[in-house]
Amino acid sequence: MSGRFAPSPTGDLHLGNLRTALLAWLAARSSGCSFLIRMEDLDLVTSSVEHERRQVADLTALGLDHDGDIVRQSERFDLYRSHIDRLAAAGRIYPCYCTRREIREEIEAAASAPHGLPDGAYPGICRDLTDDERDAREAAGRTPALRLRTDGQWLEFDDRVLGRVGGHVDDVVLARADGVPAYNLAVVVDDELQAIDQVVRGDDLASSTPRQLLLQRLLGFGAPEYQHVPLVLGPTGHRLAKRDGAVTLAELAAEGWTAAEALAVLARSVGLATATEPTPTVTTDRLIDRYDPSALPREPSAFADLVALRG
Ligand code: GLU
């Protein structure tokens, strides 16, 4: 049995990322799962081993240990491509020559999304191109992305935090035009090959889970258990970001915070410790028995409210 934390090593982890990591670790440790770290470094430009080193150091500082070697997606492109080939052989892939702008214009021109799909879903421009239409695009020097051919079907799953969740599946990109595999494909392949049973991640990814469920089915994989946990939001109501002030352990340390204080704040913010419980007694080991995904808040936390929990 395994759980995992899968950050992108593109900068230091902020308190929102660290809270997700804490909850993923607690989920794993409270259910007898090993806890793996996977670096989602598909974007070779923004990712670096230095960011990876600092992220792992921050996890360690909070008391979140991990099992086994760290897996890096950048070292597994061949694996992702072989799974894309399997989907292609099953007739589930089509090349898409659209630019972002063409897609945006098509969406704006249409009165509503096709098949009742969510806003922003790919409108299917390249879905049924004739050979001549494809040849014309190739001749114009366009390199295609690869998309999954779906029926816009509705898929549901039981989330241990959110309850029953459902969503339409759209023709998601599986490989970018420059050949880089896309997140949804890589995550499904890795969760299967790493034998992940438990996926704990931010609830902004709950809407991508139906896509991943479909990919799992098409590739003959089982589905892990899901726990989508609430995000920490910055002052403008967006997912917490670097620009929102002192949000990383290093930045908070410069303001006098200890790692133990950060851990206590994260635990208090999801009801795993009380506001009056002294910080030194809030240790990761003590939190394991208190972890219950169904008792987690479903609402996001404001960063300012988190900071106020320092006591
Ligand atoms: N790499 C994603 C992130 O940093 C997480 C993906 C996942 O857990 O499935 O938000």
Tab-separated table of C-alpha atoms and ligand atoms in Angstrom, residues 4-8 17 38 40 183 187 191 199-202 204-205 212 239, ligand 1:
chain	number	residue	atom	x	y	z
A	4	ARG	CA	2.481	9.886	-2.423
A	5	PHE	CA	3.210	13.587	-2.584
A	6	ALA	CA	3.901	14.849	-6.097
A	7	PRO	CA	5.129	18.440	-6.205
A	8	SER	CA	6.559	20.268	-9.183
A	17	ASN	CA	1.744	22.934	-0.632
A	38	ARG	CA	7.458	11.977	-7.028
A	40	GLU	CA	6.535	16.267	-11.400
A	183	TYR	CA	0.267	15.944	-16.650
A	187	VAL	CA	0.167	11.008	-13.378
A	191	ASP	CA	0.347	6.135	-10.025
A	199	VAL	CA	-3.907	9.952	-3.873
A	200	VAL	CA	-4.030	12.992	-1.574
A	201	ARG	CA	-3.773	16.317	-3.395
A	202	GLY	CA	-5.248	19.805	-3.626
A	204	ASP	CA	-8.264	22.095	-7.520
A	205	LEU	CA	-7.373	18.751	-9.141
A	212	GLN	CA	-7.628	10.304	-15.058
A	239	ARG	CA	-4.478	29.717	-4.807
B	1	GLU	N1	2.032	18.135	-9.391
B	1	GLU	C1	0.722	18.523	-8.955
B	1	GLU	C2	0.816	19.785	-8.127
B	1	GLU	O1	1.914	20.168	-7.732
B	1	GLU	C3	0.071	17.444	-8.123
B	1	GLU	C4	-0.405	16.349	-8.978
B	1	GLU	C5	-1.091	15.225	-8.238
B	1	GLU	O2	-0.936	15.112	-7.021
B	1	GLU	O3	-1.754	14.434	-8.905
B	1	GLU	O4	-0.191	20.426	-7.873
